[in-house]
Amino acid sequence: MKMTYREALKEGLKTALENDPRVFLIGEDIGAYGGTYAVTKDFLKIYGPEKIMDAPLSEAGFTGIALGAAIGGLRPVVEIMTVNFSLLALDQIINSAAIYRHMSAGQISVPLIIRMTTGGGRQLAAQHSNSFEGWLAHIPGIKILTPGTVEDARSSLHFALKENDPVLIFEHALLLNRSEEVGEKPLLLNPFKALVRKSGDALTVITYGGMLPKCLEAAGESEKVEVIDLRSLRPLDDETIFNSIKKTHRALIVDEGWRSGSLSAEMSARIMENSFYDLDAPVERLCRKEIPVPYARHLEEAAIPGVEDIKNKIQEMLS
Amino acid sequence: MKMTYREALKEGLKTALENDPRVFLIGEDIGAYGGTYAVTKDFLKIYGPEKIMDAPLSEAGFTGIALGAAIGGLRPVVEIMTVNFSLLALDQIINSAAIYRHMSAGQISVPLIIRMTTGGGRQLAAQHSNSFEGWLAHIPGIKILTPGTVEDARSSLHFALKENDPVLIFEHALLLNRSEEVGEKPLLLNPFKALVRKSGDALTVITYGGMLPKCLEAAGESEKVEVIDLRSLRPLDDETIFNSIKKTHRALIVDEGWRSGSLSAEMSARIMENSFYDLDAPVERLCRKEIPVPYARHLEEAAIPGVEDIKNKIQEMLS
Amino acid sequence: MERSEQVRLLHNMMRVRRMEELCAELYTQEKIRGFLHLYSGEEAVVTGVMSLLKPRDNVMATYRDHAHALLKGVSARVILAEMYGKAEGCCQGRGGSMHLISEKDRFYGGNAIVAAGIPQAVGLALASKRLHEDRHTVCFFGEGAMAEGVFHEAMNMASLWKIPILFCCENNFYAMGTALDRSQAQTNLLKKAEAHNVETASADGMSVLDVLEKTNQALNFVKDKGQPFFLECKTYRFRSHSMFDPDLYRKKVEINKWKERDPIESFKKYLMDEHLIIQSDVLHLEKKVEDEMQDAMEFAERGTLAPVEELEKNLYENDL
Amino acid sequence: MERSEQVRLLHNMMRVRRMEELCAELYTQEKIRGFLHLYSGEEAVVTGVMSLLKPRDNVMATYRDHAHALLKGVSARVILAEMYGKAEGCCQGRGGSMHLISEKDRFYGGNAIVAAGIPQAVGLALASKRLHEDRHTVCFFGEGAMAEGVFHEAMNMASLWKIPILFCCENNFYAMGTALDRSQAQTNLLKKAEAHNVETASADGMSVLDVLEKTNQALNFVKDKGQPFFLECKTYRFRSHSMFDPDLYRKKVEINKWKERDPIESFKKYLMDEHLIIQSDVLHLEKKVEDEMQDAMEFAERGTLAPVEELEKNLYENDL
Ligand SMILES: Cc1ncc(C[n+]2csc(CCOP(=O)(O)OP(=O)(O)O)c2C)c(N)n1
Ligand SMILES: Cc1ncc(C[n+]2csc(CCOP(=O)(O)OP(=O)(O)O)c2C)c(N)n1
Ligand SMILES: [Mg+2]
Ligand SMILES: [Mg+2]
């Protein structure tokens, strides 16, 4: 059957709400409004205000409350409307959620899940279009999932709920309306393993999230291009990457985030550290231009890697 | 004459306050208390409460006020007591200060300076010991200075005030009591250029801030080891690095921050991209262990690279 | 008040309304993209407040900012051009609807992070105070923004440091789909300002004259005492939160009840009842407004696209 | 109140004081490192509040947390061992003075980010409510924390969602070196809670009996109404902010004035005046306290260092 990324997220949330009485959702406008991106439409009616908590504009506050509730035995699923607003809650996430288990020598568990919409491409300009997932993957103590397919969107919450640690899930706004053929039941593929989405023998393209479909489109039918979907940014499954490079000897990282000090840099550094002697050429990176994303469509398109940019880069690296 | 890093910071602040009537300092406990690290001791008495504004515990608020004041024509110098508390102000810094000039097509200037104490090594545990400067260097629109010498501490504010854009200055807590021989007047060396602090021919050690003295100590008199001080993390002066590697063919990055997705990753990736064919071996990294810093001294020492760790790594790479 | 001044108030409210309705049309035509937040229904607030401001005064607004930009002196031309994403826009197409900024008009935006502009406006006012500049600073925000911590931080410091600023809360009773009483335990908003020792008043945000009068008192207080003032204006948005919003959370009866108090219609009626204007005056104003907006739209249509080569310009003062 | 209960209050205050003074000594001997924030002078607050709590109740405190840990049931042994950085400490030496945590005692820290614990405590209380657990949740913080935005955010939501929690503000009039009236425009702290429709009271934080009585009323309110309560306890710290602090900002006369109201001495005097205890009882208590603390210190001295090999353990439940 056909399912959209939005429907997949919806299904994941409903399953969680129905299977685990400790689960509740909290965030701005997830209830009466129906979710900014309509992911939680009708949830308030179905599950009631204890399970679907419309929060005031208080990102730090409700993230902190969810954190405490997680310690106290509930399984909160926070929605932060847009990745940029997560900056208001970073103290709670980084200075508290990420450290409690380690600092308490294992006494405290923080099974806190935070979903947020990430990415550019909708002309929302500089304060609503960032891709902070790779940047946040710097922080030890949290895990980061970036579903890039409908199937993964369907099961990310399932796996996040199995963790007893903070998990951030980044849902790309441009994927919401994408649909894929899926089975009756979710496949439940361990999200902490990278997957070869398309195999090839001369260039490994490493990507995730919103850039995945673009990379697959750019790769087309070429037998030369292998496309790897990281799926999880922390932990990073480098084995799959290193194995691929043993075959291709070349790698390109495509990351929607800014380039400097990003996940793309980490991936590149790890490849050098582990696969230096396998490489026939330096690893390259294709990232967002290092500027705030502009509103105008032609400028936004120039700022964020598109299919053409990826195609050109692949061509360049293969010739 | 001898001068400590603390005295150098003090001198820089006093010079700024005395030479530019638009300059004022704002932050927690910089006045009556004298500054958590005694950098602004007696300032309140000397310059009065308009110039030395003791702020309430409101990091987002007073950073935002300083931002507005900067737009309005003043030259605020914010002090954020410890780098961890900057997480409370990141929305103001990243979602506003860093974007205004670009988003307004050059109409708005944000000459906002933010100083903060960074780094571990004082048994202050997980919520007071981070090194976020490399991580924040991901953000376009801001500049980042990390003085690692007394001379640089002396002039960082001078140069920051010449910028018409947000500048973050990270002062390493462990350096405060270090003293150096300096001249009567500051040398005023452009801080956006990396400097070769010690030359050598077989390994380039790239570092900055609190790790600089450790690297210099570890390098000792060895003619093989070249030590480069980045000084500025954004912009990054890679030319100096690439030139050094043309000579040494090997590089080690020593960074107090966590390893994954850090400045060390960026440096490594850039070296691969630009100097791949100059390299005789993969670039390596020595960073903080990827955990919250523990309180106990022996654990903290094990978590943060020390002189011995650097020595061992250098040895290993040279053999 | 002079008749001409009263007519000017009506005219300005009509300009705001017409521009918003035009934006809605242009949005459905996909000439304007991204998020679009319209101000229809709330015109009395911005018009009443702005009528007392001069070009030299500072204004900070939110993402719902077209009206504020227009009445602060930014031309409809550059506003529309901005929303078209054209180089002739006030931000050369980089900001769009939510980020109108015009430094020469001392209009500082246009901030799409709720409440982030509040401390920044306090900072602008601090600068004016320190530099002994003779200007007011007015900061607009919605009642939803008052749940953000930084609102309280900014109020406290403005009060503590006696910073002359007018906080103008546009209380339209909803923050997106969340009603005030579903998101704030204390719905008497004045209490929140009082918690920081800030002087307060509440105005009928559907009456331009009431807003004007309360603003006048407030600005006098700010100027005389050199202290902040918090003015709540109770109002309502006639449209959904943004053009994305299906508006599932408000009852028709509620919307209609407020629409009966349409600030433009009621003020028009008042002026007619007082024999200050006649129907032909209204037609004349309508024509003027229509001409202004048509001209603006044509200007935006004719506009050019900023060159992609300049994409990375203006990140820093001295490009690296 | 029973005599034995009153003696217990005195005993607990003495335990707190002695532990703090011992910590000060150990700090100068460099047995304890990092930042060290002592509670001397404020004993009546923690003692009065905690005397009404059970092991099953939740407590969240700040970096000034030794007293709270001790009276919540964490032994002086593991507290001191933690400050010594030993494996026998409650966090195996990873937390230190500012981060005492003991999950089995439902003592959740120990948070060195001012005000960060406040929403977290609200979350703990929310969990208890939803899980129908019969426990109180008490959240301690200083008056300085009330300037942080997240304080207001948490108060609003606790009130809005009727979350049963006791907010206990230890108002010692200083946040580090910044006096309350130099950092908050509204020094009547109750107003800040009222801004969120939260019920309030103020206690004499130098009188353990007054704190106890007000806490009792507050906890009853919280339990009966299922709503939050804000209790301010006016107190004073006799020592500097932390062992780093030269205490340049407080006048000797002010400190001495408060020291005359020493909560331990005054309660001792009261008990003697009322003939509830005699001098030998005091000596007996002192001996008991001394023995407990000496034992704790020896325990900490004997403690072992956590193995460095385990440094990266416990980052996640299932180590990667
Ligand atoms: C920090 C932040 N959180 C959430 C949002 C999403 N958002 C945009 S407008 C809005 C509602 C704001 O309501 P209010 O302040 O009352 O202003 P109004 O839209 O009613 O004029 C929300 C939740 C945002 N832009 N910024
Ligand atoms: C977010 C944050 N900002 C600043 C600090 C530094 N700091 C530690 S304690 C303190 C004062 C807190 O005062 P108060 O809340 O009154 O508690 P008290 O120390 O008086 O018990 C400050 C500024 C911090 N730890 N966290
Ligand atoms: Mg509103
Ligand atoms: Mg205090």
mmCIF file with all atom_site columns, C-alpha atoms and ligand atoms in Angstrom, chain A residues 28-29 36 57-59 81-82 84-85 88 127-128, chain B residues 91, chain C residues 37 39 42 62-64 98 111-116 141-146 148 170-177 237 241, ligand 1:
data_model
loop_
_atom_site.group_PDB
_atom_site.id
_atom_site.type_symbol
_atom_site.label_atom_id
_atom_site.label_alt_id
_atom_site.label_comp_id
_atom_site.label_asym_id
_atom_site.label_entity_id
_atom_site.label_seq_id
_atom_site.pdbx_PDB_ins_code
_atom_site.Cartn_x
_atom_site.Cartn_y
_atom_site.Cartn_z
_atom_site.occupancy
_atom_site.B_iso_or_equiv
_atom_site.pdbx_formal_charge
_atom_site.auth_seq_id
_atom_site.auth_comp_id
_atom_site.auth_asym_id
_atom_site.auth_atom_id
_atom_site.pdbx_PDB_model_num
ATOM   1  C CA  . GLU A 1 28  ? 3.006  23.758 20.802 1.00 0.00 ? 28  GLU A CA  1
ATOM   2  C CA  . ASP A 1 29  ? -0.181 23.437 18.804 1.00 0.00 ? 29  ASP A CA  1
ATOM   3  C CA  . THR A 1 36  ? 1.761  22.747 12.459 1.00 0.00 ? 36  THR A CA  1
ATOM   4  C CA  . LEU A 1 57  ? 5.229  29.092 24.020 1.00 0.00 ? 57  LEU A CA  1
ATOM   5  C CA  . SER A 1 58  ? 7.858  27.879 26.478 1.00 0.00 ? 58  SER A CA  1
ATOM   6  C CA  . GLU A 1 59  ? 10.323 25.593 24.740 1.00 0.00 ? 59  GLU A CA  1
ATOM   7  C CA  . MET A 1 81  ? 7.737  22.793 15.980 1.00 0.00 ? 81  MET A CA  1
ATOM   8  C CA  . THR A 1 82  ? 10.807 23.812 14.025 1.00 0.00 ? 82  THR A CA  1
ATOM   9  C CA  . ASN A 1 84  ? 15.333 26.639 15.146 1.00 0.00 ? 84  ASN A CA  1
ATOM   10 C CA  . PHE A 1 85  ? 13.167 26.816 18.245 1.00 0.00 ? 85  PHE A CA  1
ATOM   11 C CA  . LEU A 1 88  ? 15.584 27.790 23.289 1.00 0.00 ? 88  LEU A CA  1
ATOM   12 C CA  . GLN A 1 127 ? 14.731 31.586 11.269 1.00 0.00 ? 127 GLN A CA  1
ATOM   13 C CA  . HIS A 1 128 ? 12.796 28.507 10.175 1.00 0.00 ? 128 HIS A CA  1
ATOM   14 C CA  . ASP B 1 91  ? 18.654 31.580 20.419 1.00 0.00 ? 91  ASP B CA  1
ATOM   15 C CA  . HIS C 2 37  ? 0.576  36.058 8.797  1.00 0.00 ? 37  HIS C CA  1
ATOM   16 C CA  . TYR C 2 39  ? -3.268 41.403 10.553 1.00 0.00 ? 39  TYR C CA  1
ATOM   17 C CA  . GLU C 2 42  ? -6.241 44.211 14.474 1.00 0.00 ? 42  GLU C CA  1
ATOM   18 C CA  . THR C 2 62  ? 6.919  40.217 15.081 1.00 0.00 ? 62  THR C CA  1
ATOM   19 C CA  . TYR C 2 63  ? 6.446  37.987 12.027 1.00 0.00 ? 63  TYR C CA  1
ATOM   20 C CA  . ARG C 2 64  ? 2.961  39.554 11.730 1.00 0.00 ? 64  ARG C CA  1
ATOM   21 C CA  . MET C 2 98  ? 8.160  37.545 8.390  1.00 0.00 ? 98  MET C CA  1
ATOM   22 C CA  . ASN C 2 111 ? 11.397 38.592 13.917 1.00 0.00 ? 111 ASN C CA  1
ATOM   23 C CA  . ALA C 2 112 ? 10.031 35.093 13.466 1.00 0.00 ? 112 ALA C CA  1
ATOM   24 C CA  . ILE C 2 113 ? 11.220 33.749 16.788 1.00 0.00 ? 113 ILE C CA  1
ATOM   25 C CA  . VAL C 2 114 ? 8.394  34.506 19.153 1.00 0.00 ? 114 VAL C CA  1
ATOM   26 C CA  . ALA C 2 115 ? 9.491  36.924 21.934 1.00 0.00 ? 115 ALA C CA  1
ATOM   27 C CA  . ALA C 2 116 ? 13.093 37.156 20.730 1.00 0.00 ? 116 ALA C CA  1
ATOM   28 C CA  . PHE C 2 141 ? 4.274  41.248 20.532 1.00 0.00 ? 141 PHE C CA  1
ATOM   29 C CA  . GLY C 2 142 ? 1.357  38.877 20.943 1.00 0.00 ? 142 GLY C CA  1
ATOM   30 C CA  . GLU C 2 143 ? -0.074 37.596 24.199 1.00 0.00 ? 143 GLU C CA  1
ATOM   31 C CA  . GLY C 2 144 ? 1.368  34.178 23.350 1.00 0.00 ? 144 GLY C CA  1
ATOM   32 C CA  . ALA C 2 145 ? 4.877  35.607 23.568 1.00 0.00 ? 145 ALA C CA  1
ATOM   33 C CA  . MET C 2 146 ? 4.290  36.362 27.238 1.00 0.00 ? 146 MET C CA  1
ATOM   34 C CA  . GLU C 2 148 ? 8.245  32.736 26.861 1.00 0.00 ? 148 GLU C CA  1
ATOM   35 C CA  . GLU C 2 170 ? -1.498 42.697 20.824 1.00 0.00 ? 170 GLU C CA  1
ATOM   36 C CA  . ASN C 2 171 ? -3.758 40.376 22.738 1.00 0.00 ? 171 ASN C CA  1
ATOM   37 C CA  . ASN C 2 172 ? -5.778 38.584 20.082 1.00 0.00 ? 172 ASN C CA  1
ATOM   38 C CA  . PHE C 2 173 ? -6.512 35.736 22.501 1.00 0.00 ? 173 PHE C CA  1
ATOM   39 C CA  . TYR C 2 174 ? -4.816 33.070 20.419 1.00 0.00 ? 174 TYR C CA  1
ATOM   40 C CA  . ALA C 2 175 ? -1.281 31.929 19.863 1.00 0.00 ? 175 ALA C CA  1
ATOM   41 C CA  . MET C 2 176 ? -1.669 29.941 16.663 1.00 0.00 ? 176 MET C CA  1
ATOM   42 C CA  . GLY C 2 177 ? -4.403 27.493 17.660 1.00 0.00 ? 177 GLY C CA  1
ATOM   43 C CA  . ARG C 2 237 ? -7.547 38.429 14.129 1.00 0.00 ? 237 ARG C CA  1
ATOM   44 C CA  . HIS C 2 241 ? -3.022 32.413 12.110 1.00 0.00 ? 241 HIS C CA  1
HETATM 45 C C1  . LIG E 3 .   ? 10.156 30.464 19.746 1.00 0.00 ? 1   LIG E C1  1
HETATM 46 C C2  . LIG E 3 .   ? 9.044  30.143 18.811 1.00 0.00 ? 1   LIG E C2  1
HETATM 47 N N1  . LIG E 3 .   ? 8.210  29.147 19.130 1.00 0.00 ? 1   LIG E N1  1
HETATM 48 C C3  . LIG E 3 .   ? 7.181  28.853 18.309 1.00 0.00 ? 1   LIG E C3  1
HETATM 49 C C4  . LIG E 3 .   ? 6.979  29.547 17.149 1.00 0.00 ? 1   LIG E C4  1
HETATM 50 C C5  . LIG E 3 .   ? 5.817  29.186 16.225 1.00 0.00 ? 1   LIG E C5  1
HETATM 51 N N2  . LIG E 3 .   ? 4.783  30.238 16.324 1.00 0.00 ? 1   LIG E N2  1
HETATM 52 C C6  . LIG E 3 .   ? 4.783  31.258 15.473 1.00 0.00 ? 1   LIG E C6  1
HETATM 53 S S1  . LIG E 3 .   ? 3.620  32.392 15.841 1.00 0.00 ? 1   LIG E S1  1
HETATM 54 C C7  . LIG E 3 .   ? 3.103  31.514 17.180 1.00 0.00 ? 1   LIG E C7  1
HETATM 55 C C8  . LIG E 3 .   ? 1.989  32.038 18.027 1.00 0.00 ? 1   LIG E C8  1
HETATM 56 C C9  . LIG E 3 .   ? 2.319  33.357 18.642 1.00 0.00 ? 1   LIG E C9  1
HETATM 57 O O1  . LIG E 3 .   ? 1.193  33.911 19.241 1.00 0.00 ? 1   LIG E O1  1
HETATM 58 P P1  . LIG E 3 .   ? 1.128  35.402 19.738 1.00 0.00 ? 1   LIG E P1  1
HETATM 59 O O2  . LIG E 3 .   ? 2.398  35.757 20.423 1.00 0.00 ? 1   LIG E O2  1
HETATM 60 O O3  . LIG E 3 .   ? -0.105 35.557 20.521 1.00 0.00 ? 1   LIG E O3  1
HETATM 61 O O4  . LIG E 3 .   ? 1.072  36.284 18.415 1.00 0.00 ? 1   LIG E O4  1
HETATM 62 P P2  . LIG E 3 .   ? -0.055 36.297 17.273 1.00 0.00 ? 1   LIG E P2  1
HETATM 63 O O5  . LIG E 3 .   ? 0.379  35.322 16.231 1.00 0.00 ? 1   LIG E O5  1
HETATM 64 O O6  . LIG E 3 .   ? -1.348 35.964 17.915 1.00 0.00 ? 1   LIG E O6  1
HETATM 65 O O7  . LIG E 3 .   ? -0.029 37.679 16.735 1.00 0.00 ? 1   LIG E O7  1
HETATM 66 C C10 . LIG E 3 .   ? 3.816  30.323 17.300 1.00 0.00 ? 1   LIG E C10 1
HETATM 67 C C11 . LIG E 3 .   ? 3.579  29.304 18.312 1.00 0.00 ? 1   LIG E C11 1
HETATM 68 C C12 . LIG E 3 .   ? 7.903  30.558 16.843 1.00 0.00 ? 1   LIG E C12 1
HETATM 69 N N3  . LIG E 3 .   ? 7.826  31.251 15.700 1.00 0.00 ? 1   LIG E N3  1
HETATM 70 N N4  . LIG E 3 .   ? 8.896  30.852 17.698 1.00 0.00 ? 1   LIG E N4  1
#
